[in-house]
Short mmCIF file of C-alpha atoms in Angstrom, two decimals:
data_model
loop_
_atom_site.label_atom_id
_atom_site.label_comp_id
_atom_site.label_asym_id
_atom_site.label_seq_id
_atom_site.Cartn_x
_atom_site.Cartn_y
_atom_site.Cartn_z
CA MET A 1 -63.36 -41.97 32.29
CA ASP A 2 -64.62 -38.40 31.84
CA SER A 3 -61.69 -36.20 30.81
CA LYS A 4 -63.20 -33.35 32.86
CA ILE A 5 -62.30 -35.23 36.04
CA TYR A 6 -58.68 -35.35 34.93
CA THR A 7 -58.80 -31.61 34.31
CA TYR A 8 -60.06 -30.99 37.85
CA TYR A 9 -57.31 -33.15 39.33
CA ARG A 10 -54.69 -31.37 37.24
CA LEU A 11 -55.99 -27.94 38.19
CA PHE A 12 -55.87 -28.89 41.86
CA GLY A 13 -52.33 -30.29 41.82
CA TRP A 14 -50.74 -27.76 39.49
CA SER A 15 -52.48 -24.84 41.22
CA ILE A 16 -50.76 -25.78 44.48
CA LEU A 17 -47.40 -25.75 42.71
CA ALA A 18 -48.21 -22.47 40.96
CA ILE A 19 -49.10 -20.77 44.24
CA ILE A 20 -45.93 -22.08 45.90
CA THR A 21 -43.84 -20.88 42.96
CA ALA A 22 -45.39 -17.41 43.29
CA PHE A 23 -44.89 -17.56 47.06
CA LEU A 24 -41.18 -18.36 46.73
CA ILE A 25 -40.65 -15.60 44.15
CA ASP A 26 -42.54 -13.22 46.43
CA ASN A 27 -40.32 -14.35 49.30
CA VAL A 28 -37.23 -13.30 47.32
CA LEU A 29 -38.86 -9.94 46.59
CA MET A 30 -39.67 -9.37 50.27
CA VAL A 31 -36.34 -10.55 51.69
CA GLY A 32 -34.03 -9.24 48.98
CA PHE A 33 -35.83 -6.15 47.71
CA ASP A 34 -37.97 -5.05 50.67
CA PHE A 35 -41.36 -5.64 49.06
CA PRO A 36 -44.11 -5.26 51.70
CA GLY A 37 -45.79 -8.65 51.19
CA VAL A 38 -49.01 -9.44 49.38
CA TYR A 39 -50.91 -9.67 52.66
CA THR A 40 -50.46 -5.92 53.17
CA ILE A 41 -52.55 -5.03 50.15
CA THR A 42 -55.72 -4.63 52.24
CA SER A 43 -54.16 -2.77 55.17
CA ASN A 44 -51.45 -0.72 53.47
CA PHE A 45 -52.04 -0.66 49.71
CA SER A 46 -49.02 0.11 47.54
CA PHE A 47 -47.82 -0.42 44.00
CA LEU A 48 -45.32 -3.04 45.19
CA SER A 49 -47.99 -5.09 46.96
CA LEU A 50 -50.09 -4.88 43.79
CA ILE A 51 -47.18 -6.38 41.84
CA GLU A 52 -47.01 -9.22 44.35
CA LEU A 53 -50.75 -9.88 44.03
CA PHE A 54 -50.44 -9.89 40.25
CA LEU A 55 -47.67 -12.50 40.61
CA TYR A 56 -50.07 -14.97 42.27
CA ILE A 57 -52.87 -14.20 39.82
CA PHE A 58 -50.54 -14.65 36.85
CA ALA A 59 -49.36 -18.03 38.13
CA LEU A 60 -52.92 -19.28 38.47
CA VAL A 61 -53.96 -17.86 35.09
CA LEU A 62 -51.17 -19.85 33.43
CA VAL A 63 -52.45 -23.03 35.08
CA PHE A 64 -56.10 -22.47 34.17
CA TYR A 65 -55.18 -21.51 30.60
CA PHE A 66 -52.82 -24.30 29.64
CA LEU A 67 -53.96 -27.35 31.61
CA PRO A 68 -57.43 -27.78 30.02
CA LYS A 69 -55.58 -28.30 26.73
CA LEU A 70 -54.06 -31.46 28.21
CA LYS A 71 -57.37 -33.03 29.21
CA LYS A 72 -56.87 -36.02 26.90
CA HIS A 73 -53.35 -36.73 28.18
CA PRO A 74 -52.89 -39.44 30.85
CA LEU A 75 -52.16 -38.36 34.41
CA ARG A 76 -49.01 -40.44 34.37
CA ASN A 77 -47.49 -37.88 32.00
CA ASP A 78 -47.94 -35.16 34.61
CA SER A 79 -46.45 -37.41 37.27
CA ILE A 80 -43.40 -38.18 35.13
CA VAL A 81 -42.83 -34.52 34.23
CA LEU A 82 -42.91 -33.48 37.88
CA HIS A 83 -40.70 -36.36 38.97
CA ASN A 84 -38.08 -35.63 36.30
CA PHE A 85 -38.02 -31.95 37.26
CA ASN A 86 -37.65 -32.94 40.91
CA ILE A 87 -34.79 -35.27 40.04
CA TYR A 88 -33.04 -32.38 38.32
CA ILE A 89 -33.35 -30.23 41.47
CA ILE A 90 -32.05 -33.04 43.68
CA ARG A 91 -29.20 -33.90 41.31
CA SER A 92 -28.16 -30.26 41.11
CA CYS A 93 -28.28 -29.86 44.88
CA PHE A 94 -25.97 -32.83 45.30
CA TRP A 95 -23.50 -31.22 42.92
CA VAL A 96 -23.79 -27.96 44.86
CA ILE A 97 -22.98 -29.46 48.25
CA PHE A 98 -20.16 -31.54 46.76
CA LEU A 99 -18.51 -28.49 45.18
CA ILE A 100 -19.09 -26.18 48.14
CA GLY A 101 -17.99 -28.86 50.60
CA ILE A 102 -14.65 -29.38 48.85
CA VAL A 103 -13.99 -25.68 48.23
CA ASP A 104 -15.16 -24.40 51.61
CA ILE A 105 -13.19 -26.92 53.65
CA THR A 106 -10.10 -26.01 51.60
CA ILE A 107 -10.66 -22.34 52.37
CA ALA A 108 -11.23 -23.15 56.05
CA PHE A 109 -7.98 -25.13 56.19
CA LEU A 110 -5.99 -22.34 54.55
CA ARG A 111 -7.63 -19.81 56.86
CA VAL A 112 -7.13 -21.74 60.11
CA GLU A 113 -3.53 -22.69 59.35
CA LYS A 114 -2.83 -19.11 58.18
CA ILE A 115 -1.57 -20.31 54.82
CA PHE A 116 -3.37 -17.44 53.09
CA ASP A 117 -0.88 -15.11 54.77
CA LEU A 118 1.96 -16.67 52.81
CA PHE A 119 0.76 -15.65 49.34
CA LEU A 120 -2.09 -13.12 49.74
CA ALA A 121 -2.15 -9.53 50.90
CA LYS A 122 -3.62 -8.92 54.36
CA ASP A 123 -6.71 -7.14 53.06
CA ILE A 124 -7.52 -10.06 50.75
CA THR A 125 -6.82 -12.61 53.50
CA ALA A 126 -9.20 -10.71 55.78
CA GLN A 127 -11.98 -11.10 53.21
CA PHE A 128 -11.85 -14.88 53.60
CA THR A 129 -12.78 -14.47 57.28
CA ARG A 130 -16.03 -12.70 56.29
CA PRO A 131 -19.00 -15.04 55.66
CA VAL A 132 -20.63 -12.44 53.39
CA PHE A 133 -17.60 -12.41 51.09
CA VAL A 134 -17.26 -16.19 50.97
CA GLY A 135 -21.00 -16.66 50.50
CA THR A 136 -21.34 -14.05 47.77
CA PHE A 137 -18.20 -14.62 45.73
CA ILE A 138 -17.50 -18.32 46.38
CA HIS A 139 -20.73 -20.10 47.27
CA ILE A 140 -23.15 -18.42 44.86
CA PRO A 141 -21.02 -19.11 41.74
CA LEU A 142 -20.63 -22.72 42.87
CA ILE A 143 -24.41 -23.01 43.33
CA ILE A 144 -24.92 -21.78 39.77
CA LEU A 145 -22.27 -24.23 38.52
CA GLY A 146 -23.98 -27.08 40.40
CA PHE A 147 -27.30 -26.43 38.67
CA ILE A 148 -25.55 -26.26 35.30
CA LEU A 149 -23.85 -29.62 35.96
CA GLY A 150 -27.26 -31.00 36.94
CA ILE A 151 -28.45 -30.43 33.37
CA PHE A 152 -25.70 -32.52 31.79
CA THR A 153 -25.36 -35.35 34.31
CA LYS A 154 -27.68 -38.24 35.08
CA THR A 155 -26.55 -39.72 38.38
CA LEU A 156 -28.37 -38.64 41.53
CA GLY A 157 -25.23 -38.93 43.63
CA PHE A 158 -26.63 -40.87 46.61
CA HIS A 159 -23.98 -43.55 46.48
CA TRP A 160 -20.90 -41.42 45.91
CA LEU A 161 -21.99 -38.88 48.52
CA SER A 162 -22.39 -41.70 51.04
CA LEU A 163 -18.88 -42.88 50.14
CA LEU A 164 -17.50 -39.36 50.59
CA ILE A 165 -19.08 -39.16 54.04
CA VAL A 166 -17.41 -42.44 55.03
CA LEU A 167 -14.06 -41.23 53.67
CA SER A 168 -14.43 -37.94 55.55
CA GLU A 169 -15.08 -39.79 58.80
CA LEU A 170 -12.11 -42.07 58.09
CA ILE A 171 -9.82 -39.08 57.56
CA ILE A 172 -10.98 -37.58 60.88
CA VAL A 173 -10.16 -40.84 62.67
CA ILE A 174 -6.72 -41.14 61.04
CA THR A 175 -5.71 -37.52 61.65
CA ARG A 176 -7.01 -37.56 65.24
CA PHE A 177 -5.51 -40.83 66.48
CA ILE A 178 -2.38 -41.05 64.35
CA PHE A 179 -1.36 -37.43 63.78
CA SER A 180 -3.21 -35.87 66.78
CA TYR A 181 -4.70 -33.29 64.43
CA GLU A 182 -8.35 -32.27 64.39
CA GLN A 183 -10.12 -29.06 63.43
CA THR A 184 -13.73 -27.91 63.66
CA PHE A 185 -14.12 -27.68 59.90
CA MET A 186 -13.54 -31.43 59.54
CA GLY A 187 -16.65 -32.26 61.54
CA ASP A 188 -18.55 -29.47 59.76
CA LEU A 189 -18.01 -31.15 56.41
CA VAL A 190 -19.39 -34.48 57.63
CA ARG A 191 -22.50 -32.82 59.11
CA TYR A 192 -22.96 -30.78 55.94
CA TRP A 193 -22.93 -33.80 53.67
CA TYR A 194 -24.98 -35.91 56.08
CA ALA A 195 -27.72 -33.28 56.16
CA GLY A 196 -27.76 -33.03 52.38
CA LEU A 197 -27.83 -36.80 51.94
CA PHE A 198 -30.87 -37.38 54.13
CA LEU A 199 -32.89 -34.28 53.26
CA PHE A 200 -32.29 -34.34 49.51
CA ALA A 201 -32.69 -38.10 49.12
CA SER A 202 -36.02 -38.12 50.94
CA ALA A 203 -38.09 -37.19 47.88
CA TYR A 204 -36.53 -39.92 45.73
CA THR A 205 -37.05 -42.38 48.57
CA LEU A 206 -40.74 -41.50 48.40
CA TYR A 207 -40.70 -42.21 44.66
CA ASP A 208 -39.29 -45.68 45.34
CA GLU A 209 -41.67 -46.12 48.30
CA GLY A 210 -38.67 -46.60 50.54
CA HIS A 211 -40.05 -44.71 53.52
CA VAL A 212 -41.38 -46.71 56.44
CA ARG A 213 -45.06 -47.45 55.95
CA VAL A 214 -47.04 -48.54 59.02
CA ASP A 215 -48.97 -51.22 57.21
CA ILE A 216 -51.97 -52.91 58.74
CA LEU A 217 -54.22 -53.45 55.74
CA TYR A 218 -52.47 -51.85 52.77
CA GLN A 219 -50.62 -54.85 51.29
CA GLY A 220 -53.84 -56.82 51.07
CA LEU A 221 -55.71 -54.16 49.10
CA LYS A 222 -56.34 -54.20 45.36
CA ASP A 223 -54.29 -51.91 43.13
CA LYS A 224 -57.27 -49.64 42.56
CA THR A 225 -57.88 -49.28 46.28
CA LYS A 226 -54.18 -48.66 46.91
CA GLY A 227 -54.30 -45.88 44.34
CA PHE A 228 -57.24 -44.28 46.13
CA VAL A 229 -55.57 -44.54 49.55
CA ASN A 230 -52.28 -43.14 48.24
CA SER A 231 -53.97 -40.21 46.49
CA ILE A 232 -55.83 -39.22 49.68
CA GLY A 233 -52.73 -39.70 51.84
CA SER A 234 -50.54 -37.70 49.46
CA ILE A 235 -52.72 -34.62 49.95
CA THR A 236 -53.88 -34.90 53.55
CA LEU A 237 -50.55 -36.02 55.04
CA GLY A 238 -47.78 -35.35 52.53
CA VAL A 239 -48.70 -32.10 50.80
CA SER A 240 -50.01 -30.55 54.01
CA THR A 241 -46.73 -31.28 55.82
CA ALA A 242 -44.59 -29.93 52.97
CA LEU A 243 -46.70 -26.76 52.76
CA THR A 244 -46.33 -26.23 56.51
CA ILE A 245 -42.54 -26.44 56.23
CA ILE A 246 -42.48 -23.99 53.31
CA PHE A 247 -44.89 -21.43 54.75
CA ILE A 248 -43.29 -21.39 58.20
CA GLY A 249 -39.72 -21.57 56.89
CA PHE A 250 -40.14 -18.64 54.50
CA ASN A 251 -42.46 -16.51 56.60
CA GLY A 252 -40.71 -13.12 56.62
CA LYS A 253 -37.14 -11.97 57.14
CA GLN A 254 -36.94 -13.43 60.65
CA SER A 255 -38.15 -16.91 59.74
CA ILE A 256 -36.08 -19.99 60.45
CA ILE A 257 -34.85 -20.20 56.83
CA ASN A 258 -34.79 -16.60 55.64
CA SER A 259 -32.95 -15.17 58.63
CA PRO A 260 -29.84 -17.43 58.50
CA VAL A 261 -29.59 -17.11 54.72
CA LEU A 262 -30.03 -13.34 54.76
CA ASN A 263 -27.26 -12.96 57.35
CA PHE A 264 -24.92 -15.67 55.96
CA GLU A 265 -25.07 -17.21 59.42
CA ILE A 266 -22.13 -19.33 60.62
CA THR A 267 -21.51 -21.46 63.70
CA GLN A 268 -20.30 -20.09 67.05
CA GLN A 269 -16.82 -21.42 66.27
CA GLY A 270 -16.54 -18.62 63.73
CA SER A 271 -13.59 -18.59 61.34
CA VAL A 272 -12.21 -21.95 62.53
CA GLY A 273 -15.14 -23.77 60.93
CA MET A 274 -16.80 -23.90 57.53
CA PHE A 275 -19.12 -21.06 56.54
CA ILE A 276 -22.04 -23.32 55.68
CA LYS A 277 -24.50 -23.06 58.58
CA TYR A 278 -26.90 -20.93 56.56
CA HIS A 279 -26.92 -23.67 53.92
CA LEU A 280 -28.30 -26.09 56.49
CA ALA A 281 -31.29 -23.79 56.97
CA MET A 282 -31.87 -23.75 53.23
CA PHE A 283 -31.66 -27.56 53.19
CA LEU A 284 -34.95 -27.58 55.11
CA GLY A 285 -36.57 -25.43 52.44
CA ILE A 286 -35.25 -27.68 49.66
CA PHE A 287 -36.58 -30.69 51.56
CA GLY A 288 -40.04 -29.13 51.82
CA LEU A 289 -40.10 -28.09 48.16
CA THR A 290 -38.85 -31.40 46.72
CA MET A 291 -41.21 -33.38 48.93
CA LEU A 292 -44.12 -31.17 47.83
CA ILE A 293 -43.33 -31.72 44.15
CA GLN A 294 -42.91 -35.46 44.70
CA PHE A 295 -46.16 -35.75 46.64
CA ILE A 296 -48.06 -33.98 43.85
CA SER A 297 -46.39 -36.34 41.38
CA TYR A 298 -47.36 -39.27 43.60
CA PHE A 299 -50.92 -37.89 43.77
CA PHE A 300 -51.21 -37.94 39.97
CA GLU A 301 -49.64 -41.40 39.75
CA SER A 302 -51.96 -42.79 42.41
CA LEU A 303 -55.01 -41.44 40.59
CA ALA A 304 -53.72 -43.03 37.39
CA ASP A 305 -53.53 -46.35 39.25
CA TYR A 306 -57.03 -45.84 40.62
CA TYR A 307 -58.50 -45.22 37.16
CA GLY A 308 -56.55 -48.09 35.63
CA GLU A 309 -54.27 -46.15 33.30
CA LYS A 310 -51.73 -48.21 31.41
CA GLY A 311 -48.07 -48.11 32.38
CA LYS A 312 -48.32 -48.81 36.11
CA ARG A 313 -44.88 -48.59 37.67
CA ILE A 314 -43.53 -51.74 39.31
CA ILE A 315 -41.62 -50.57 42.39
CA GLU A 316 -39.46 -53.68 42.67
CA ASP A 317 -38.00 -52.98 39.23
CA GLN A 318 -37.00 -49.48 40.29
CA LEU A 319 -35.12 -50.40 43.42
CA GLY A 320 -32.12 -51.63 41.54
CA HIS A 321 -31.38 -48.27 39.91
#
């Protein structure tokens, strides 16, 4: 086929990702450093808003400069690159919630049972009742460590996280009915890991085509037609939904994701629970981002199927991994 068509497809898919990357960086600038927002450049021009505009332009320039050089490369390469990067994000996020879950529930136990008072000074003990302190000096280093571990490990963690959830529920049952002991933080850990399991695993489930597909005609279609249907559906249904989640979730300091994270929001139970409620808000953003990347990857793969590229993936062979 004409390599120019591939270039157009690449520009379309990668431009979406470039704009979202610029949008997320701009979100950090607005929330963390009080930048005015690129949309203010026409109503209230400033040097900071100009920097934000340049950020979007620079992202698109990179795409339009480098991608035409790949016009002879198969689209499956793009799909694989995006999928592997997505897998790294998901793998790292699983490490993050594993580490934070273990450490935060330990801190919550020591805090609730007043064990900190036995070996720490009162001013230090008081710090562990402040979500800002725990989030800044405990959670953030563990997040960084999780993404470092994601580089050197290969497992996605679905299976062992599911096992940990079962073990956590089992411990709650044993302590409640045998020892008559139950604390809020025990249920918090289960909800924390449950949320991560379902929201983080969703993108990989899409890769394995494990999501429920309301199939009336699809299974009877030819591979080429399936590729066409999947490519259209990836953009009109998948990418549009992911973009909606991202744009609404990160829309200003008071948005449903930015506000809890900015304030290190915790549950109404306060210091008797885990300090991870603001993480649950961020889980929604991670879900939207990973699904967006996977849908763009699926878009490229579907087009490769439509144009008959070699190396078509057999889904049944993947399900065993």
